[in-house]
XYZ file of C-alpha atoms in Angstrom:
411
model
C 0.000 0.000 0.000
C 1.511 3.602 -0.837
C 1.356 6.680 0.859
C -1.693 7.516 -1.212
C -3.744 5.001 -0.605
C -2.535 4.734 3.039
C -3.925 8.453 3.060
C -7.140 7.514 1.400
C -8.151 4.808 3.839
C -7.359 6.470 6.912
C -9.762 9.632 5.570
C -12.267 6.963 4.612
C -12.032 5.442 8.205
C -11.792 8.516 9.902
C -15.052 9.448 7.956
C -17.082 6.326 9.136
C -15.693 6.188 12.430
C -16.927 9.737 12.766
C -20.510 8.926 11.629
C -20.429 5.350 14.550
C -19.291 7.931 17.452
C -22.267 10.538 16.297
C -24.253 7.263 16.475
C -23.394 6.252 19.344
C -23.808 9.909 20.963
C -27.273 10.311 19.804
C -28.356 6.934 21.334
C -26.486 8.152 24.450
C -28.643 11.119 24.930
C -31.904 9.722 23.898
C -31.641 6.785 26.042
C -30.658 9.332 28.860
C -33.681 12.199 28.355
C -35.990 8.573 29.053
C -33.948 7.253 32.111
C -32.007 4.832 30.978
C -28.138 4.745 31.190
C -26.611 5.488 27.914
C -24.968 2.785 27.137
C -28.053 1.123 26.792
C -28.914 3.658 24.387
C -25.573 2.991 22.644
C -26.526 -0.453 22.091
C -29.689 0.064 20.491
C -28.825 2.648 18.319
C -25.768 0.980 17.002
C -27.307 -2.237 16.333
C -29.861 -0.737 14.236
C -28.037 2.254 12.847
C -26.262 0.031 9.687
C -28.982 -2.157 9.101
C -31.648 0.714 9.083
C -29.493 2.616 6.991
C -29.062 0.472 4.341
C -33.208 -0.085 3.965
C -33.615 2.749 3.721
C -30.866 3.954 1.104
C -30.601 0.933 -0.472
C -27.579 -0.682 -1.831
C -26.195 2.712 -3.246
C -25.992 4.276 0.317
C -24.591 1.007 1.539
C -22.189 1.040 -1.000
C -21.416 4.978 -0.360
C -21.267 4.425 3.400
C -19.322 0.749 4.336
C -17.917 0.758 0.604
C -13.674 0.610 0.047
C -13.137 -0.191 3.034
C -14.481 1.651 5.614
C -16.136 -1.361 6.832
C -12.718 -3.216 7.290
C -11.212 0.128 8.972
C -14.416 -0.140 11.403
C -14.456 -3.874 11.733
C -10.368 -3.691 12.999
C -11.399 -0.799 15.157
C -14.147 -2.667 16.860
C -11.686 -5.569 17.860
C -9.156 -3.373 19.210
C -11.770 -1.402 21.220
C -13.491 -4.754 22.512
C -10.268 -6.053 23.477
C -9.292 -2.833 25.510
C -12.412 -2.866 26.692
C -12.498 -6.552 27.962
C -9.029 -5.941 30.515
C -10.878 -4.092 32.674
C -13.951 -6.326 32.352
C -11.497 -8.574 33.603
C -9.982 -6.379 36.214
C -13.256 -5.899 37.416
C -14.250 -9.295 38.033
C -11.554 -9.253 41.113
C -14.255 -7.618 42.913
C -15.917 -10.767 43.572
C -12.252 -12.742 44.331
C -11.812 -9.967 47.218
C -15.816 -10.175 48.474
C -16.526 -11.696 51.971
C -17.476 -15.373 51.645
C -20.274 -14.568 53.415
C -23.597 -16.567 53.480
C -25.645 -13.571 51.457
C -23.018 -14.412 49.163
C -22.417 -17.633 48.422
C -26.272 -18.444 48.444
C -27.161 -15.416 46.211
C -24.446 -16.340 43.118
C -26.161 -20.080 43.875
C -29.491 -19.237 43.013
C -28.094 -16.376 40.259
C -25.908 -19.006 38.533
C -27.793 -22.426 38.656
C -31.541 -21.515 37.987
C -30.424 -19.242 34.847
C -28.284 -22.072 34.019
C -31.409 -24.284 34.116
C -33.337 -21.718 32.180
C -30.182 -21.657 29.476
C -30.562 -25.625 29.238
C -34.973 -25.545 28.850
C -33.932 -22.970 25.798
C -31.578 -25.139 24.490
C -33.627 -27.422 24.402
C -36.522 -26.199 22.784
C -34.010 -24.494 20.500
C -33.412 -28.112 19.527
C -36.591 -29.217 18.455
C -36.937 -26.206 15.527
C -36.038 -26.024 12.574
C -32.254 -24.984 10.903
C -33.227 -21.017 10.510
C -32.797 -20.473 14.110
C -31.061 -23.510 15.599
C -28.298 -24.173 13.140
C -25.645 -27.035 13.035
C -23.645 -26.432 16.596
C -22.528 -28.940 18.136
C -24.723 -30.061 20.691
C -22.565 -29.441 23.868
C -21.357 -26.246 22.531
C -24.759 -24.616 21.380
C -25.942 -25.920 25.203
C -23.102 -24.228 26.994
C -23.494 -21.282 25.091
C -27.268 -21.376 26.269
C -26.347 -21.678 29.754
C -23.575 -18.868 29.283
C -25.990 -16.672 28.092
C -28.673 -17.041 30.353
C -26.639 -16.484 33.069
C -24.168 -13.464 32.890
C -24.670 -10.311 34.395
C -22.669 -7.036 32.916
C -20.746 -5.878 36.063
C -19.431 -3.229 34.361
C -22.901 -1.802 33.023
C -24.391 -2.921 36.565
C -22.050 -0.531 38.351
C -23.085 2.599 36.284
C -26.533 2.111 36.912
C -25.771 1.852 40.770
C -23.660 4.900 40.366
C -25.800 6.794 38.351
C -28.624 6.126 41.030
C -26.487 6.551 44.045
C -26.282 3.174 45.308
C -22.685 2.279 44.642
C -21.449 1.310 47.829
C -24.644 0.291 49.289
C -25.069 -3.254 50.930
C -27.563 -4.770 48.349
C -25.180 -2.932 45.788
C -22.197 -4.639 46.924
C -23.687 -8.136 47.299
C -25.022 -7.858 43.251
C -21.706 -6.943 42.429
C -19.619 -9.396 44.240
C -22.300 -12.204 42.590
C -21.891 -11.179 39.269
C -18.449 -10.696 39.716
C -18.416 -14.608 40.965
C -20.722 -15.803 38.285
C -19.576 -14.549 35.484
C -15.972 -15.828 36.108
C -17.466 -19.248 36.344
C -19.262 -18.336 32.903
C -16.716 -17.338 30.896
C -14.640 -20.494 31.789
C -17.299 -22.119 30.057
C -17.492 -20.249 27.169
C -13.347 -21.149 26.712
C -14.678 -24.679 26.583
C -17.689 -23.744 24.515
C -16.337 -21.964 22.009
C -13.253 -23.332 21.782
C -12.225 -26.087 18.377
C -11.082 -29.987 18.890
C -12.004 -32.243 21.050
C -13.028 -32.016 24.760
C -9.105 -32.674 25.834
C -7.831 -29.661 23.531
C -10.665 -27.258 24.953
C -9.566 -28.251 28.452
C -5.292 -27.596 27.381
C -6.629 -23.835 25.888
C -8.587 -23.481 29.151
C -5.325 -24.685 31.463
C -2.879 -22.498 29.184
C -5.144 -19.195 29.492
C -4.987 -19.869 33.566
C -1.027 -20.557 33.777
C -0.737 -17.033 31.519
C -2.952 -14.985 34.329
C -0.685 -16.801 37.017
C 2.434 -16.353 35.751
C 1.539 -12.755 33.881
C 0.326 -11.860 37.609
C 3.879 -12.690 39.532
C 5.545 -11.112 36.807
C 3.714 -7.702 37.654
C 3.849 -8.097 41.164
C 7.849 -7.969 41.413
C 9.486 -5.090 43.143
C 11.248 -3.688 40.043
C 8.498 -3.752 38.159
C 5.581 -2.206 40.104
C 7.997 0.947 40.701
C 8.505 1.411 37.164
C 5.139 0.963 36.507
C 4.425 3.703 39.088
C 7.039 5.729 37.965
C 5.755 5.937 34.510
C 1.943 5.858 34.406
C 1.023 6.857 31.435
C 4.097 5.147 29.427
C 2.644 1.908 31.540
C -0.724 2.152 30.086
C 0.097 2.263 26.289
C 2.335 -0.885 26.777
C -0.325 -2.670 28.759
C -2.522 -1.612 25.987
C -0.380 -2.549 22.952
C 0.345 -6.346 24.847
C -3.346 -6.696 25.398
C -4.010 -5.772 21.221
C -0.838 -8.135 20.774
C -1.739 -11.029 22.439
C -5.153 -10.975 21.284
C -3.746 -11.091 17.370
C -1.806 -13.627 18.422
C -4.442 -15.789 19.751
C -6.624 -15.051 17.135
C -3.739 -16.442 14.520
C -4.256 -19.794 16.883
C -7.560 -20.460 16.909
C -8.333 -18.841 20.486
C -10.997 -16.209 20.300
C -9.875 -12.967 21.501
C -12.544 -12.324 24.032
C -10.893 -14.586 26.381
C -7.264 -13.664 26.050
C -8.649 -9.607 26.718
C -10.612 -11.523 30.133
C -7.720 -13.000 31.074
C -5.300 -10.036 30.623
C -7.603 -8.399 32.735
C -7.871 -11.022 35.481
C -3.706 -11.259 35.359
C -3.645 -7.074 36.334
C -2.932 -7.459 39.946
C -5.670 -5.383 41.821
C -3.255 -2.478 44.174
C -2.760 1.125 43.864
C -0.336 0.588 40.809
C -2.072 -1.623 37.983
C -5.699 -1.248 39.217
C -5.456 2.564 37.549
C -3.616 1.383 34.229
C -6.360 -1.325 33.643
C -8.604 1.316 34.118
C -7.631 3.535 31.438
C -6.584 0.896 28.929
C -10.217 0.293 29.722
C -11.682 3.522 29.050
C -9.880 3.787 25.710
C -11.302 0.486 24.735
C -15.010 2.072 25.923
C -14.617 4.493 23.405
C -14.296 2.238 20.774
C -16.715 0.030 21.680
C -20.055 1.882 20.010
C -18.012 0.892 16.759
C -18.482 -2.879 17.986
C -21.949 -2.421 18.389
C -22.464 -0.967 14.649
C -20.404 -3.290 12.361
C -22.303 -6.322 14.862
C -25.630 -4.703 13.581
C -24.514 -4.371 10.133
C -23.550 -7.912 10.004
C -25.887 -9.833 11.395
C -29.187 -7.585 11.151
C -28.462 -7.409 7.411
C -27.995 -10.580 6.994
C -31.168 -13.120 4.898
C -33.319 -13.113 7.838
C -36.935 -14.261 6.611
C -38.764 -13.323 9.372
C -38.146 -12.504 13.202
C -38.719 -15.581 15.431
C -41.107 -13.728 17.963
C -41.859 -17.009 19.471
C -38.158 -17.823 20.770
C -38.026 -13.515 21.994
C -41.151 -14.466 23.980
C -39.978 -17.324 25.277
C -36.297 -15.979 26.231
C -37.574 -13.415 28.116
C -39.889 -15.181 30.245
C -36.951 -17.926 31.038
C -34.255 -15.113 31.634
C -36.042 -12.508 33.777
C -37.698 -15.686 35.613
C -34.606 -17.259 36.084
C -32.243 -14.446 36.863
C -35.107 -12.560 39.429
C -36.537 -15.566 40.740
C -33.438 -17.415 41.184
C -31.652 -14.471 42.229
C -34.150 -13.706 44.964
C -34.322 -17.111 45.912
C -30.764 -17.458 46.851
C -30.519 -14.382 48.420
C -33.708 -15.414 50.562
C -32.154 -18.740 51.495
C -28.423 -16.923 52.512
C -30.818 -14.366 54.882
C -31.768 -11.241 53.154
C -34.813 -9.549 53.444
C -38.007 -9.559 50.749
C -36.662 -6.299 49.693
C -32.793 -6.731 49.363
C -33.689 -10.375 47.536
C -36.022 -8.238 45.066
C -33.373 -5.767 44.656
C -30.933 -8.380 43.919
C -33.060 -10.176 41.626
C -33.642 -7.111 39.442
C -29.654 -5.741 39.580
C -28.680 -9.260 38.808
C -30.850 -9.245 35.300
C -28.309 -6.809 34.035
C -27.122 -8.298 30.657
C -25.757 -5.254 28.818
C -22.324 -5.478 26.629
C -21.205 -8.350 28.743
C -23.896 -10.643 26.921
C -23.278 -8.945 23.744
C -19.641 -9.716 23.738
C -20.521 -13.715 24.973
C -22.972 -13.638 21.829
C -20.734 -12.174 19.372
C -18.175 -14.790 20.468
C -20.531 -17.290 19.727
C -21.899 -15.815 16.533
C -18.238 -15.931 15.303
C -17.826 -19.637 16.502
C -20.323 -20.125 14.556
C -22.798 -21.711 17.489
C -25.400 -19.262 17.304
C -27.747 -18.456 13.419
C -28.164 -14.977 12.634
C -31.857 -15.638 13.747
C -31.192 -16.811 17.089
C -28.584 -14.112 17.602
C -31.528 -11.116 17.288
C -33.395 -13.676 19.309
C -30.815 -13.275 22.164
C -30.205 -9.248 21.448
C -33.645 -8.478 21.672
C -33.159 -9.879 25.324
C -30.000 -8.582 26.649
C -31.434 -5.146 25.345
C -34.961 -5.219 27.383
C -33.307 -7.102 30.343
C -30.459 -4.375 30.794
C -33.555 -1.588 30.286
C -35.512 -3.007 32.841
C -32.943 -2.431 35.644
C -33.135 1.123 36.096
C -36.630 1.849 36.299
C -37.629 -1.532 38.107
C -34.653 -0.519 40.807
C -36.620 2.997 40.963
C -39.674 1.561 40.959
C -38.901 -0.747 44.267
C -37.357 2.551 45.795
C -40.592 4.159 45.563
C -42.301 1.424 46.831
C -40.025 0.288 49.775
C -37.534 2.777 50.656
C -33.765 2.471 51.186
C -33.101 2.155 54.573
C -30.829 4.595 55.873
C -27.173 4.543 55.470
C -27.619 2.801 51.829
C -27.585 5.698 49.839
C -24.595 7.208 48.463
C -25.456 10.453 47.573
C-alpha cells in the first residue's frame, strides 16, 4: 500500500468512524432524556443504525457508506476497542475474588448461577426441536453451553453505572449484586473457553489450562518489586504498553484459533488489583469504551443485514420469560435462602438481570464460533437489550415502593 492510498483509507475510516461515534452519541442522549443509562442507548442505536441505513438507502448508500473499506477500517477498530475494553472487564471481576465469603453471598451467586443455568438448558432445548433457521448445526454441547452462558451473565461493568448513576454504589444490596456477578460470570466465561473453543473435549480443556497458567504467571511477573515501581514511575508510558500487549496477544491468539474475548478476560484477570495496575487497567479500559459503540455498529450491520426471513417472535417471547424468571426468581431465591430480606432479595433479583455489553460480547463470540444463526442471535439481542432496560426503572420503581433504609444511599 503507498502513501496515497494509506492516506485515502485512513480519511475513509476517519469518515465512518466519525458517523459510529455521532451514532453512538445520539443513542447516548436519547436513552438518557428517558432514564435509561446510555450505554443502553448505545446499544440500540448501534445495532440498528447500519442495518436501518441500508433499507432505507438501499444498496447505493450502503455502497457509499461501508464501501472501500471503511467497513474493514471499522471492523479492525471494533476488535481493538473490545479487546481494551475486555481488561478491565477482567480487572473488574476481582471484585468478587476480594468479596466476603459470606452466606448472602455464596447463596445469592447459587441461586443467580444455577436456575439461569437451568433456564439456558430448557432454551436449548426447545431451541433443539426447531427447525435450521434459528437452531443451526452447533454442536450439541457447545450450542448448550453457550445457552447456559448466556442465560446467566450479568454485565458488572454496566451494573455498576446504573448503581452509580442512582447513588447506590457502595450500598449493601449494591455490593452483594456486584460481588455475585463478579463470581458468576468468572465461572461463565470459563465455560465459554470450553464452549467456544475447536477440537475435542481434551484440547478445549489444554486452551482453558494455558489461558490460567498465563494470568498466574503474567500476575507474579507484575507483582515484582522492580516492576511495580517502574510501573508507578511511569503511568502513562505503563498504560500504552499494557494496551499494545493486550491488542498483541489478542492477534496472536486469534492467529491460533483462540478467540480474543478470552485472552482480553484474562489479561484483565492477570492485572494485579493495588494502587499501581488497578489505575492502568482502568484507562486501557476507558480507551477500549470508546471504541466500543463501533463494535456495536459493524455487529448490527452484520448480522441484522444478513437473509433473515422473518423474526422468530416465538423464541423472543420465550427468552424473556426464562431469563427474567430465572435471573429474578433465582436471584431472589438465593438471596432469601443466605438471609436477606423480601426487599434486598427483590433488589438483587432485578440488579442481577443486568445483561448489557457483557452478553453482547458472549454472543458475538458465539456468533463468530459459529454456534449461534443470525436468527437466534436477534433472538438473544432483543433480550439482553430489554433485560439491561428493565434495571433502572424496576430498581426505581422498588425505591418508591419500599424505601432504602438509611445509610444505603450514596449520595
Amino acid at each position: 500500500m503507498n502513501a496515497l492510498e494509506m492516506a485515502r483509507w485512513l480519511a475513509l475510516g476517519s469518515g465512518a468512524l466519525a458517523l459510529t461515534l455521532a451514532i453512538a452519541k445520539l443513542g447516548d442522549v436519547v436513552a438518557r432524556a428517558v432514564g435509561q443509562p446510555g450505554v443502553v442507548g448505545e446499544i440500540a442505536f448501534g445495532l440498528l443504525a447500519g442495518p436501518l441505513l441500508v433499507w432505507w438507502g438501499g444498496e447505493g448508500l450502503r455502497s457509499l457508506l461501508f464501501g472501500e473499506g471503511r467497513l474493514d477500517v471499522l471492523s479492525l477498530l471494533s476488535h481493538a476497542g473490545l479487546v481494551l475494553y475486555l481488561v478491565g472487564v477482567g480487572h473488574e471481576l476481582k471484585r468478587g475474588a476480594h468479596a466476603p465469603r459470606a452466606r448472602p453471598l455464596v447463596w445469592t451467586t447459587l441461586g443467580t448461577l444455577v436456575v439461569p443455568a437451568l433456564t439456558g438448558l430448557a432454551m436449548a432445548l426447545w431451541v433443539s426441536t426447531q427447525d435450521s433457521y434459528l437452531r443451526g448445526t452447533a454442536p450439541t454441547t457447545s450450542f448448550v453451553l453457550v445457552m447456559v452462558v448466556a442465560l446467566s451473565v450479568t454485565a458488572v461493568p454496566v451494573l455498576a453505572r446504573i448503581l452509580a448513576e442512582n447513588g447506590r454504589l457502595e450500598g449493601r444490596v449494591p455490593r452483594l449484586a456486584l460481588g455475585s456477578a463478579s463470581l458468576v460470570d468468572v465461572i461463565a466465561w470459563i465455560l465459554l473457553v470450553v464452549a467456544i473453543s475447536s477440537g475435542s473435549l481434551l484440547n478445549r480443556l489444554l486452551v482453558l489450562a494455558g489461558v490460567v497458567a498465563l494470568v498466574l504467571v503474567a500476575r507474579q511477573g507484575l507483582r515484582l518489586e522492580p516492576v511495580r515501581r517502574a510501573a508507578a514511575a511511569r503511568p502513562l508510558v505503563t498504560t500504552v504498553l499494557a494496551a499494545a500487549a493486550a491488542l498483541g496477544v489478542a492477534a496472536l491468539a486469534k492467529t491460533m484459533g483462540v478467540n480474543e474475548v478470552v485472552l482480553a478476560i484474562a489479561i484483565g484477570l492477570a492485572l494485579p488489583a493495588d494502587p499501581v495496575w488497578s489505575p492502568v487497567a482502568e484507562r486501557v479500559s476507558l480507551a477500549g469504551r470508546r471504541l466500543v459503540p463501533v463494535f456495536f455498529f459493524v455487529t448490527g450491520l452484520g448480522v441484522f443485514a444478513a437473509r433473515l426471513t422473518g423474526v422468530p417472535w416465538a423464541a423472543i417471547a420465550l427468552v424473556l420469560v426464562l431469563a427474567i424468571v430465572g435471573k429474578v426468581g433465582g436471584s431472589y431465591l438465593g438471596a432469601r435462602l443466605g438471609g436477606c430480606s423480601h426487599r434486598d432479595a427483590l433488589e438483587l433479583g432485578v440488579l442481577l438481570n443486568t445483561r448489557g455489553l457483557t452478553e453482547l460480547v458472549v454472543l458475538q463470540a458465539a456468533f463468530t464460533a459459529k454456534l449461534l444463526t443470525p436468527a437466534l442471535y436477534l433472538v438473544m439481542v432483543v433480550m439482553t437489550l430489554v433485560t439491561t432496560a428493565m434495571t433502572g426503572p424496576l430498581q426505581k420503581l422498588l425505591d418508591r415502593r419500599v424505601p432504602v433504609p438509611d445509610g444505603e444511599r450514596t449520595s
